[in-house]
Structure formats: structure tokens, C-alpha cells
Coordinates of C-alpha atoms in Angstrom, one line a residue:
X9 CA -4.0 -9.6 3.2
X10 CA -0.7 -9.1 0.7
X11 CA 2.6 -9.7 2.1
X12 CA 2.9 -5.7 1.7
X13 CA 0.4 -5.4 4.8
X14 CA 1.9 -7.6 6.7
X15 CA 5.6 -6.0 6.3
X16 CA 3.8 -2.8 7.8
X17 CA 3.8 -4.3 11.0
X18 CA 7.6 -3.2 10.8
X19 CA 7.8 -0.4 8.3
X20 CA 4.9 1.3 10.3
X21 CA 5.6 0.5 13.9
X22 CA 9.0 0.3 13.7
X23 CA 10.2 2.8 11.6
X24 CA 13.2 4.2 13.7
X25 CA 15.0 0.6 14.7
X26 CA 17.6 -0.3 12.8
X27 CA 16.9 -3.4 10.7
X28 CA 19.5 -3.8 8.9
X29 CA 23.5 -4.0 8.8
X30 CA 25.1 -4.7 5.7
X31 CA 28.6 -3.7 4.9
X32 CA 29.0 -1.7 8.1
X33 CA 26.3 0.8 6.8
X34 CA 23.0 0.6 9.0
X35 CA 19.3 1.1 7.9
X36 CA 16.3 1.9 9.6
X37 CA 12.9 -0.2 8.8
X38 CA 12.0 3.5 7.9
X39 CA 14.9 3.8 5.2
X40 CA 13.8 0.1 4.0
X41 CA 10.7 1.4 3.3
X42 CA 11.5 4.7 2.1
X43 CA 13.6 3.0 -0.7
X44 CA 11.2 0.4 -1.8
X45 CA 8.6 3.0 -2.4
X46 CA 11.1 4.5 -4.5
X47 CA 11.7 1.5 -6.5
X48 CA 8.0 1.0 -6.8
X49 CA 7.8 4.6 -8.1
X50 CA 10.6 3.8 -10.8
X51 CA 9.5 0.3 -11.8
X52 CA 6.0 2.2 -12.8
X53 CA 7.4 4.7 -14.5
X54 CA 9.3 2.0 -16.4
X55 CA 6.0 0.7 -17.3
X56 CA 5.5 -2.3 -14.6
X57 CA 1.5 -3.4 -14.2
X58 CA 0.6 -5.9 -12.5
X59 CA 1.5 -9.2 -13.5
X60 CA 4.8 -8.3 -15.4
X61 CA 7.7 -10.7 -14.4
X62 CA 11.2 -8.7 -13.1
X63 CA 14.2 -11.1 -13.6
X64 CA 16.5 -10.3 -11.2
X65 CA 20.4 -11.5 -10.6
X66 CA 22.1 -9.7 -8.4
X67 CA 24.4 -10.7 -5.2
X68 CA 23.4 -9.9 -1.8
X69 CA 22.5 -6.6 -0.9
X70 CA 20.1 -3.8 -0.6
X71 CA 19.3 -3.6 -3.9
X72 CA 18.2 -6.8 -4.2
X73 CA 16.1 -6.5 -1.2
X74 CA 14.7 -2.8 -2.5
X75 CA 13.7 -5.1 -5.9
X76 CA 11.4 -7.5 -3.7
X77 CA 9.7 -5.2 -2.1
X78 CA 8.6 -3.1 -4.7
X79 CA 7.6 -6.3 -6.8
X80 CA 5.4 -7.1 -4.4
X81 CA 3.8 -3.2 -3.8
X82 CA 3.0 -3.6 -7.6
X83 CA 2.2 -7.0 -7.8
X84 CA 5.1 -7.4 -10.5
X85 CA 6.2 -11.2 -10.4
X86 CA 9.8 -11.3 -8.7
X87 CA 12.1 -13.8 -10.9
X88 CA 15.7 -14.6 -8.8
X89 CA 18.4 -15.7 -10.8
X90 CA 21.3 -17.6 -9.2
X91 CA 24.5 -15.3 -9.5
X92 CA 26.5 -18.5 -10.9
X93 CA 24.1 -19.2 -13.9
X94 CA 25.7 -18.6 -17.3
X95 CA 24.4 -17.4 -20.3
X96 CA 22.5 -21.0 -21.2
X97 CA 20.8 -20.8 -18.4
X98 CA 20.1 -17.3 -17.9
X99 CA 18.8 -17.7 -21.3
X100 CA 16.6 -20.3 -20.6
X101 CA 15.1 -18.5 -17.4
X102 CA 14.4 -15.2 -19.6
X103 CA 12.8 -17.1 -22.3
X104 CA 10.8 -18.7 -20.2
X105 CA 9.6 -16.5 -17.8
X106 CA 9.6 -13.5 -20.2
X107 CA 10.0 -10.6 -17.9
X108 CA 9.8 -7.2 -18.9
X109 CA 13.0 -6.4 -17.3
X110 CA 16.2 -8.3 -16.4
X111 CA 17.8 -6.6 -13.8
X112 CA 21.7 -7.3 -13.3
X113 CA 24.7 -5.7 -12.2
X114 CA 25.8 -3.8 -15.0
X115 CA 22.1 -2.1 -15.3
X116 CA 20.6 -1.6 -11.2
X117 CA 21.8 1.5 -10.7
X118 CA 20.4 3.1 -13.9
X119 CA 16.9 1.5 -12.8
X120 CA 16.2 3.2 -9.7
X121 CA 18.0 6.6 -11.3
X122 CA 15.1 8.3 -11.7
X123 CA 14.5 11.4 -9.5
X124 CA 10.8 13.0 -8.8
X125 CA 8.4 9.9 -10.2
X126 CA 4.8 10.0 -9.6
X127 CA 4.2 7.7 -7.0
X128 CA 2.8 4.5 -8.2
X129 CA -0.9 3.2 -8.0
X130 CA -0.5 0.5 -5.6
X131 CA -2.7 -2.0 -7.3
X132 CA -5.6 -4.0 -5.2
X133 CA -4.2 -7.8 -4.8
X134 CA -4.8 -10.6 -2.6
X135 CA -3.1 -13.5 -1.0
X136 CA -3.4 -15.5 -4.0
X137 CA -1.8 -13.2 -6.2
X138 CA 1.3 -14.5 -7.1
X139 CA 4.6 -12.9 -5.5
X140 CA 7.4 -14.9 -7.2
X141 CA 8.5 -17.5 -9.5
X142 CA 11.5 -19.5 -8.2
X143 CA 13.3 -21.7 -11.0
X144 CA 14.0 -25.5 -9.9
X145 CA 17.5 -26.7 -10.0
X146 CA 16.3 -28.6 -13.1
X147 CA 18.4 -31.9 -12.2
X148 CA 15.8 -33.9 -14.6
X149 CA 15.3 -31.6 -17.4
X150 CA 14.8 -27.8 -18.3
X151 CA 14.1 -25.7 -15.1
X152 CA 10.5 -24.8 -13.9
X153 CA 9.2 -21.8 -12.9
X154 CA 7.2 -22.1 -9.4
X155 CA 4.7 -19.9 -8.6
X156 CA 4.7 -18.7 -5.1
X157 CA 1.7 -16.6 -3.9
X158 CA 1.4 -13.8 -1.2
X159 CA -0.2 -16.1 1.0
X160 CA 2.3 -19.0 0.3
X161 CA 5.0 -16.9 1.7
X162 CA 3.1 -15.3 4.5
X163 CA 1.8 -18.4 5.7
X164 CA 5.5 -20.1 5.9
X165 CA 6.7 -16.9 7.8
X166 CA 4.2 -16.6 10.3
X167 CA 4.7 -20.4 11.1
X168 CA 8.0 -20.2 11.2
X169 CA 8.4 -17.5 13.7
X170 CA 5.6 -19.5 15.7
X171 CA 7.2 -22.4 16.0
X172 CA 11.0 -21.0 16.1
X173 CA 10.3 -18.4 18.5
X174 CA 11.5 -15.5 16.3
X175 CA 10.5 -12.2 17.7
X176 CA 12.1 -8.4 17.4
X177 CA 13.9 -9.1 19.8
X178 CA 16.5 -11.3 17.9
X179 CA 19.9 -10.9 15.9
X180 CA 19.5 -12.6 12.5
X181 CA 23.0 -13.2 10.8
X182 CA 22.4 -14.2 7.5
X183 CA 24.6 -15.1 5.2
X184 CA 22.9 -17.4 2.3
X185 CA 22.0 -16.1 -1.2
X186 CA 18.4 -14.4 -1.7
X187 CA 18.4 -15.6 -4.9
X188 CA 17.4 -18.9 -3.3
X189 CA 14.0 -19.7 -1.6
X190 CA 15.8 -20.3 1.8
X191 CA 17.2 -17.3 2.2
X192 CA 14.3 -15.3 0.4
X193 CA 11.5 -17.5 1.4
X194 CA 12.7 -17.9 5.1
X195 CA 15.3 -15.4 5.9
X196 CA 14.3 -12.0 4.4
X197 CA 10.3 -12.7 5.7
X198 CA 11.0 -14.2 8.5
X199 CA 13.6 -10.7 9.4
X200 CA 10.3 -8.5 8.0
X201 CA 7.7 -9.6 10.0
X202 CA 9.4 -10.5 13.2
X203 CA 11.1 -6.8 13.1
X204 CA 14.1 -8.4 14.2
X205 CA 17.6 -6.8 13.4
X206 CA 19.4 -8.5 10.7
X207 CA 23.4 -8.6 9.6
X208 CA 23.2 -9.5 5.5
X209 CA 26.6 -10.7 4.5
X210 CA 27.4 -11.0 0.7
X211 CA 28.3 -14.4 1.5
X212 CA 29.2 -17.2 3.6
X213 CA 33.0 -16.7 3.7
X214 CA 35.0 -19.4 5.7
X215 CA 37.9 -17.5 6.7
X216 CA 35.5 -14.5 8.0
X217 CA 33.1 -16.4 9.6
X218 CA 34.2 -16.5 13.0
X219 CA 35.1 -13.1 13.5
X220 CA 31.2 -12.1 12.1
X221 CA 29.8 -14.1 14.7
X222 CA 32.2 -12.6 17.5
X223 CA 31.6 -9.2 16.6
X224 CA 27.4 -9.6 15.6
X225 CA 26.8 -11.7 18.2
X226 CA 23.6 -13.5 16.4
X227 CA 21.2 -15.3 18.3
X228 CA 19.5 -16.8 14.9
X229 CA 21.1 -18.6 11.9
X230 CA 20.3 -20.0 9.2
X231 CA 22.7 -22.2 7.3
X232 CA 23.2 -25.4 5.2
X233 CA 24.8 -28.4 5.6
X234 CA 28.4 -27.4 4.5
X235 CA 28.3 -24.2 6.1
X236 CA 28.1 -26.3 10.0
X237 CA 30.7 -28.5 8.6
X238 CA 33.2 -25.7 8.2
X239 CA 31.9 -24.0 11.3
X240 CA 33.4 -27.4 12.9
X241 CA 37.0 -25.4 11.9
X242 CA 36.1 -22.7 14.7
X243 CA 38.6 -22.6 17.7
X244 CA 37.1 -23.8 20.5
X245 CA 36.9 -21.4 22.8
X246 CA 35.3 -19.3 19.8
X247 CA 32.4 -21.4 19.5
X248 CA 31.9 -21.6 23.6
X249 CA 31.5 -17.8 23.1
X250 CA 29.3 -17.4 19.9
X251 CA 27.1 -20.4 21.6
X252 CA 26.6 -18.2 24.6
X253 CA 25.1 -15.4 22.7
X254 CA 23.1 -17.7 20.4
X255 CA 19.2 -19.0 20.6
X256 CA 19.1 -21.2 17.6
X257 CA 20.9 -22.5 14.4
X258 CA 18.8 -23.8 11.8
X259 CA 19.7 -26.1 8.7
X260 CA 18.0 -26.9 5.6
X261 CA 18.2 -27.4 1.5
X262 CA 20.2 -30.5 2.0
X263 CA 20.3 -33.5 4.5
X264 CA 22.6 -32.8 7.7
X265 CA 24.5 -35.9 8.6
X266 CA 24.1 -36.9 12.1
X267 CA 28.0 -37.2 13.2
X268 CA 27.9 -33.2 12.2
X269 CA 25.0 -32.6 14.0
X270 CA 26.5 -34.1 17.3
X271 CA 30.2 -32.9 16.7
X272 CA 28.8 -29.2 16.3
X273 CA 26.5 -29.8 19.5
X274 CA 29.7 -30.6 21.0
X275 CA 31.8 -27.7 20.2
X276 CA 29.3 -25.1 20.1
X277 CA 26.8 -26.5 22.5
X278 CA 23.7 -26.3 20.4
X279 CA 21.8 -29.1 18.8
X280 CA 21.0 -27.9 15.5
X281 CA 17.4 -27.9 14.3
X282 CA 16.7 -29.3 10.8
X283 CA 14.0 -29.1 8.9
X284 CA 12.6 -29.9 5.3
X285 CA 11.5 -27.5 2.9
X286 CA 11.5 -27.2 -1.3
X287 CA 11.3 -24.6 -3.8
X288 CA 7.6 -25.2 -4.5
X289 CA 6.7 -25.4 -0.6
X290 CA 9.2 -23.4 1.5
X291 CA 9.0 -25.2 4.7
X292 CA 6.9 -28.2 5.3
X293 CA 8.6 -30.1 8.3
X294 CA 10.6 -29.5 11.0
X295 CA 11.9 -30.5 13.9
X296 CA 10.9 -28.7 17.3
X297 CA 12.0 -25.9 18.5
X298 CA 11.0 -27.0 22.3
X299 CA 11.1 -30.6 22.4
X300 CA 13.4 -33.7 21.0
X301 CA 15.4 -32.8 17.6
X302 CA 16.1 -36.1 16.5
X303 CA 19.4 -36.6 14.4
X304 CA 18.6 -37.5 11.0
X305 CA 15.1 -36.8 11.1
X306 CA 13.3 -33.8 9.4
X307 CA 11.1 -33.6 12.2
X308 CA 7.2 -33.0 12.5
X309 CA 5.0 -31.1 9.6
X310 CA 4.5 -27.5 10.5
X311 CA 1.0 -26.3 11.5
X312 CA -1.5 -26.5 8.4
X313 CA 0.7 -28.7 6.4
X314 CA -0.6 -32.3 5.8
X315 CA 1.9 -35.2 5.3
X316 CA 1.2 -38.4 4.1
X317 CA 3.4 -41.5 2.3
X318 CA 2.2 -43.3 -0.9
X319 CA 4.8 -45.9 -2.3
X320 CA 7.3 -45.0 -0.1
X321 CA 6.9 -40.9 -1.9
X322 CA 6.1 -38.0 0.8
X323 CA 3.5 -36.1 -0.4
X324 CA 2.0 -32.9 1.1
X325 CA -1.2 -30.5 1.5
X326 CA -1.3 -26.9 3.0
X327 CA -1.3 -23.6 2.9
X328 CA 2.3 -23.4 2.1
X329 CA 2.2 -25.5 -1.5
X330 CA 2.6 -23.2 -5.0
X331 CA 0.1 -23.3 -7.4
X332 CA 2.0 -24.6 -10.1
X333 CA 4.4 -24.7 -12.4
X334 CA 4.6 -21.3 -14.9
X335 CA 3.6 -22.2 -17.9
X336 CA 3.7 -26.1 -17.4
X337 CA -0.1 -27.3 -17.0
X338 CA 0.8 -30.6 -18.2
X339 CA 4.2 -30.7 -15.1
X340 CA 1.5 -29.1 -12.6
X341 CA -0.5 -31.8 -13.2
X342 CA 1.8 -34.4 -13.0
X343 CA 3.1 -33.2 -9.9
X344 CA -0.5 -33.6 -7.9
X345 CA -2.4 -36.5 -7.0
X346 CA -6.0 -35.5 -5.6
X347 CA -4.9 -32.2 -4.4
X348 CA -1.7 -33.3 -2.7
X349 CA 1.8 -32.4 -4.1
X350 CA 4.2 -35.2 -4.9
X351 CA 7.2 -34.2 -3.9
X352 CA 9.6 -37.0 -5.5
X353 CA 11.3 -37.7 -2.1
X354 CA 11.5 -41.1 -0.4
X355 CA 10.2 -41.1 3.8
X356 CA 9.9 -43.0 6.6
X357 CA 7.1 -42.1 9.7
X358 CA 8.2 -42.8 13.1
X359 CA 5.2 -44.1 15.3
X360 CA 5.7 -40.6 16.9
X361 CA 5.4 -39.1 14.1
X362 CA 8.6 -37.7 13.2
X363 CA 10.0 -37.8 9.4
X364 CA 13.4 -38.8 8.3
X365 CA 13.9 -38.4 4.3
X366 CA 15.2 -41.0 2.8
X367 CA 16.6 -39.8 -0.8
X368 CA 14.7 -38.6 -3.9
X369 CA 12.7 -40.9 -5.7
X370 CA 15.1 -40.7 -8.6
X371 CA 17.7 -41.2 -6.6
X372 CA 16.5 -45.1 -5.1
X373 CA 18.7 -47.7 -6.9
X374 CA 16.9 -50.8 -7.4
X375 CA 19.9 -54.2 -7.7
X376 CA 18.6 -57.4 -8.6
X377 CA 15.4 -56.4 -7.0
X378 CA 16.6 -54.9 -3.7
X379 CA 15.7 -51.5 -2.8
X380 CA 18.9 -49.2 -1.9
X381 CA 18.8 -46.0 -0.5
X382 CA 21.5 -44.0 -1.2
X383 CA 21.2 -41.3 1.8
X384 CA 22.2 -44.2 4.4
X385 CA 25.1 -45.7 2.8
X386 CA 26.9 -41.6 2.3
X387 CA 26.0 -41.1 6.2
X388 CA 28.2 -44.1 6.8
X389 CA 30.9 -42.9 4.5
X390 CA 31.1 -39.4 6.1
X391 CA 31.6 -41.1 9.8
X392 CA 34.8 -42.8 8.7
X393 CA 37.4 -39.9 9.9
X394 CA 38.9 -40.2 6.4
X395 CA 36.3 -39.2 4.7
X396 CA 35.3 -35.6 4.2
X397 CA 32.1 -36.2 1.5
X398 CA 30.3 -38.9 0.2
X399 CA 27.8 -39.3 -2.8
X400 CA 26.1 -42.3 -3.5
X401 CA 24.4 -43.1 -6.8
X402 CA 23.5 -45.8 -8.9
X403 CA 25.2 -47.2 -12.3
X404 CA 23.6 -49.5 -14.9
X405 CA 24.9 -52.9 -14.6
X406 CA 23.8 -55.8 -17.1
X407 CA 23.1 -58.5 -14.7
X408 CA 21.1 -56.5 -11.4
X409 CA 20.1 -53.9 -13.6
X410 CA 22.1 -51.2 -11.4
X411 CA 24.7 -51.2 -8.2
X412 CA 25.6 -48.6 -6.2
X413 CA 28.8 -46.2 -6.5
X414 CA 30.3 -44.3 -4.3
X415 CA 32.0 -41.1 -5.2
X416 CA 34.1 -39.4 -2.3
X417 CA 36.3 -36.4 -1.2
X418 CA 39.0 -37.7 1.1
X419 CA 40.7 -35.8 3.4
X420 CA 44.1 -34.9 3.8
X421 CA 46.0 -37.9 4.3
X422 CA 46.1 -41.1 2.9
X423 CA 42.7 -43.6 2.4
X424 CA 42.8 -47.6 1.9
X425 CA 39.8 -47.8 -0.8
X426 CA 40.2 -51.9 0.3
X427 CA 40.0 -50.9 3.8
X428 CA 36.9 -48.9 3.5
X429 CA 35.1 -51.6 1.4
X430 CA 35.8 -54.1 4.3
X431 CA 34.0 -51.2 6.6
X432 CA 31.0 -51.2 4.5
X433 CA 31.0 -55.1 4.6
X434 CA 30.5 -55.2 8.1
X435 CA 27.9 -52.3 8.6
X436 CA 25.7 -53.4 5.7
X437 CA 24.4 -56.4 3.6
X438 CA 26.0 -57.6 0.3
X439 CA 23.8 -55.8 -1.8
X440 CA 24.3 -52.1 -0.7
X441 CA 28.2 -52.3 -0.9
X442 CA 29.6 -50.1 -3.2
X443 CA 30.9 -51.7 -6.6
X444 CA 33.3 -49.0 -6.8
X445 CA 35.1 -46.1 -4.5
X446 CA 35.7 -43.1 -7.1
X447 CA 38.1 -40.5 -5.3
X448 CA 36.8 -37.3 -6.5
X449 CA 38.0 -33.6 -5.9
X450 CA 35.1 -32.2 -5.0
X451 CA 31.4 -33.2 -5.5
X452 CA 29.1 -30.9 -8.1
X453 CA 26.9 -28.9 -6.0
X454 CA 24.8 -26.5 -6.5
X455 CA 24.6 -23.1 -4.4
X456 CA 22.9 -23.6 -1.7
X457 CA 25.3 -27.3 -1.3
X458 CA 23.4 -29.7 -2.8
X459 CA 24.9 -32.3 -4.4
X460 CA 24.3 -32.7 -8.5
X461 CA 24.1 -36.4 -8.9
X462 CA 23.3 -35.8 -12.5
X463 CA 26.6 -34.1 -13.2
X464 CA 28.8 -38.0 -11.6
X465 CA 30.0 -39.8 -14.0
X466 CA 27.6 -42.2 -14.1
X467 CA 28.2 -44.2 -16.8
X468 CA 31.8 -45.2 -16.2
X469 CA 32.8 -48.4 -16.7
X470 CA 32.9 -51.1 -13.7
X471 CA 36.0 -53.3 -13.4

């Protein structure tokens, strides 16, 4: 069974709902549908077969949406582009992945232009086919291509409304990039096979976000870690009433720090559920939906997905895992060990059985033999009231071979750098204090939040 099949379950039976609302226009499931067949038809008369790669890098909207859809009809590869990527890195993407098509916004429109084509041959595929290649951030090297599968991103979605409850009945407010696996891999299939009605912003916009909520009245989100944080900005009484009408926010693609977790609980009255998930595995763990969502923890792997820790590395087994990296046999193999996918990040097992991430593997700073890990030292940082982010990485040092550095955002105000070291002292052992406070304006991240280690200025020098 394709991912086309299983999208039938709302193009078919639920043709006359509205599914979606984007920019105060509303379509039906039926209009959805109606315009990806379109698309289809256009992409063949371009000359798509199966297997062709369609580069795509376009903001939110329908015509990205419209693009997926008929990729996957045709069993043309779907390549998203981030919308921030410049010319090198477009460049590298294009030359990599070499689609037949590189779809942007000075050229949609003229795509889908054509009036009266032949409907297209829907071509016999199966779950292993592959349905997109997502590009890694590419934080140690040139960006990969991973290949995700029909059956990769069906079996993520059907788990995911399993175990999060996600039926027709619910209003989806979405407002993170489809570009991006979350909000491709999660959001737009999770919205398609639950039936569910969904609000596509462009963007997350700060200023605009509480007014959305008010006037959609969601009762599913999906964010990121510095989208809650603003959310903590909302009046109060604001967030008593968008909790109300809400079911569940859910946070992912970087590590949610538990004081946010708890303040946002407070003010909104919901204990956000966080789970973990990558570009080559959409969603592996995650905490429950009914039951204890432990702060700072990842949670529980998903049904089908096998977990297991070797040298302090996660690595994982399921139905959920990509096949490998385009083009890379030599990367593909590196990243597998007997058939289970290393996936570079640092964990700890409860004896119940929940997972709490503790940094990536290239991340671990090793001083004069002690292990550091770099994730519990920044959660301590972002408690102190003064503090508004924290990034902790490690710089080379001639006697402990490296120490750790912090690099922080401070908020309005005034911060004692002596003060804060004589905080650290007394929460942690010698080893793990930070050598050196760097007051920063703002931490490189990428779009989704995460924080760019690779782009601190790691070699400065240590006084």
C-alpha cells in the first residue's frame, strides 16, 4: 500500500469537509485532491517517470502541498529545499540530487499552467518505493540526501495518530515549514490520514500568534522548542483560553528544557509532550500521550521501533528507519551496525524504560579524561532568570585536551559573568565549569531552532 492509497481514506470519504484553511481561503479534501491530480497531469506532461527527483523550495502553502502529492501519485522523488538556503547550498542539493526540475517561486505558477493534459498513468509502486529525499543539516560535512520510503512515512503517521489520539475530529494549527521533515513528515500526514481540519500558517510569527490561536481554536500543535518559549509572552488570561480549547501540544527537532516545560504547563495548563525524532527516522520516541511525560526525557520508542544503547550511542530498528543515504553507499554503511541505525546521539535508559538524550556524540567533550555532556550544563544556564539561551561546546585546550564554553544570550538587564560562574560551582563539579562565559547576540540556528555548534567560535582563545 502507497501513501496515495492511504490519503484516499480522506480524498474519497471525505471529499466535502473542509481540510484546509490557509490565508482565509478554505479547501475541501475534494479540491486537495482535485489539484494534485492536476499537478500529476502537468508534471507528466513535463516528462516526470518514475524515479525522477523534483527539487522543490517554496514557503508554505498550497502549492507546495499540491507538489507532494503529485510526487508521490507518480512516484517522482520529492526533494524540499529550506527557503533560507543560498545559492551554495542550493547548488549543492541540485547537484546532488539531480532532479529534473527545480521548482521555486519565480517558476510554480508556470508549472502547473497547463490547461487540458492527458491524465497521467499512475505508475504501480509499493511501500518501499521511495517518496522523498530530505537533505541533513550537514553540521559535519556536505549534506546527505535521505531516502524516505512510502512505507517509512506511512508507518510514522499511522503511529503517531495511534498513540497521540489524532482523529478527524481535531483542529491542527500548523505553523512550521514543510520543507522540514517535522512538519512534512508529521504534520502534513498526520492532517491527511486523520482527515482532521488543518490552519497552515506561512509561518510562526510571534506577534500573531496569539490572536491565531484565539480565533482557530486548535486542539493540536505542533511546535519546537523556541516557539513554547515565546508562547511563555502570551497574556495570561489568553493562554487560560487557548488551553481550554486545546487537546495536545507537541515538541520536537530540538531538546525542550524542563523549566519551559513546567512554566508553559503553568500558564497554559498543559504539559507538553516531547518526543524524539530525525531526518532519517521521523519519529522514534516519545513520550505518552496517556500516562507520565517526564520533563527532560524523550519518552518511550513508538510501536515497532527498537531502541538499544552501545557506548553510550542510541541506536535504532523499525519500520520507520530510511534506507540510506542517496548516493552515499560508503555513509549508509557507516551509519548501520548489524541492521541497526546509529544515530550519533548520546542516551540514558530509565529502569522504566524512558529515554532522556543526552547530546550528540560529536557534541561530548572529553577534559583530562572526564566525560561532559554539554545538554546538562545549558539546562542549568537557561534556569538562571538572566539567562535567555545557552550553548555549551567544547574548545581545544593543551593540557585536558578540551574544556567546556559556554556561549549565552542574556536578557534584558544586566548579568554578573563572576556571579554566574560561582552558580555553576555550586551545582556541578570542577571539571564541567565553564572556562569561559561568551555573551553572544543570538545563537546560530538553523530553521526549525536548532542550535549550529559548528558555526561558535570555537577556536577562540582562552584567557
Amino acid at each position: 500500500m502507497t501513501l496515495t492509497d492511504l490519503f484516499q481514506l480522506s480524498f474519497a470519504l471525505r471529499q466535502n469537509d473542509i481540510a484546509l484553511e490557509f490565508q482565509g481561503a478554505t479547501y475541501t479534501f475534494g479540491d486537495i485532491d482535485a489539484r494534485a491530480a492536476h499537478m500529476a497531469n502537468a508534471l507528466a506532461a513535463h516528462g516526470f517517470e518514475p524515479g525522477d527527483r523534483l527539487a522543490v523550495q517554496l514557503p508554505n502553502g498550497l502549492e507546495i502541498i499540491t507538489l507532494f502529492l503529485a510526487c508521490v501519485r507518480l512516484g517522482v522523488i520529492f526533494v524540499p529545499v529550506n527557503v533560507l538556503y543560498k545559492d551554495r547550498e542550493v547548488s549543492h542539493i541540485v547537484s546532488d540530487a539531480e532532479p529534473r526540475l527545480f521548482v521555486h517561486a519565480d517558476n510554480v505558477d508556470s508549472l502547473a499552467a497547463i490547461d487540458d493534459a492527458p491524465a497521467a498513468r499512475l505508475p504501480l509502486l509499493d511501500g518501499d518505493s521511495p517518496a522523498a529525499i530530505v537533505y541533513t543539516s550537514g553540521t559535519t560535512g556536505p549534506a546527505k540526501g535521505a531516502i524516505l520510503s512510502h512505507n517509512n512515512f506511512a508507518a510514522n503517521a499511522v503511529n503517531l495518530l495511534a498513540c497521540w489520539s489524532i482523529t478527524a475530529a481535531d483542529r491542527f494549527l500548523l505553523a512550521l515549514p514543510l520543507f522540514h521533515v517535522h512538519a512534512l513528515g508529521n504534520g502534513l500526514h498526520c492532517w491527511l490520514l486523520s482527515g482532521c481540519r488543518m490552519r497552515l500558517l506561512e509561518r510562526f510569527e510571534h506577534e500573531k500568534a496569539t490572536a491565531e490561536f484565539l480565533d482557530f481554536r486548535p486542539t493540536l500543535f505542533f511546535g519546537v522548542p523556541t516557539i513554547y518559549v515565546r508562547l511563555l509572552d502570551t497574556p495570561p488570561e489568553a493562554a487560560r483560553q487557548i488551553g481550554s480549547a486545546m487537546r495536545l501540544f507537541v515538541s520536537g527537532s530540538a531538546p525542550l528544557p524542563a523549566h519551559v516545560l513546567e512554566q508553559f504547563r503553568q500558564l497554559f495548563g498543559h504539559t507538553i509532550l516531547e518526543r524524539y525524532g530525525m531526518s532519517e527516522t521521523l519519529m522514534n520516541i516519545s513520550n505518552p500521550y496517556a500516562g507520565e511525560r517526564r520533563p527532560g526525557s524523550v519518552g518511550l520508542p513508538l510501536p515497532g521501533v527498537s531502541a538499544r544503547i552501545v557506548d553510550g550511542e542510541l541506536q535504532l530498528r523499525g519500520p520507520n528507519i530510511f534506507s540510506g543515504y542517496w548516493r552515499r553507499d560508503q555513509a549508509t554503511r557507516d551509519a548501520f551496525s548489524d541492521g541497526w541505525f546509529k544515530t550519533g546521539d548520546l542516551a540514558e535508559r530509565s529502569p522504566n524504560g524512558y529515554y532522556t538524550l543526552c547530546g550528540r556524540r560529536g557534541d561530548l567533550i572529553i577534559s583530562g579524561g572526564f566525560n561532559i555532556y554539554p545538554r546538562e550544563i545549558e539546562e542549568f544556564l537557561m534556569e538562571q532568570p538572566e539567562v535567555a539561551e545557552a550553548a555549551v561546546a567544547g574548545v581545544p585546550d593543551p593540557v585536558r585536551g578540551e574544556v567546556p564554553v559556554a556561549y549565552i544570550v542574556v536578557r534584558p538587564g544586566s548579568l554578573d559573568l563572576a556571579d554566574l560562574e560561582r552558580r555553576c560551582r555550586a551545582a556541578f563539579a570542577s571539571f564541567k565549569i565553564p572556562r569561559r562565559f561568551v555573551e553572544m547576540p543570538a545563537l546560530p540556528r538553523n530553521a526549525l531552532g536548532k542550535v549550529q555548534k559548528h558555526l561558535l567560535p570555537l577556536t577562540m582563545e582562552l584567557s
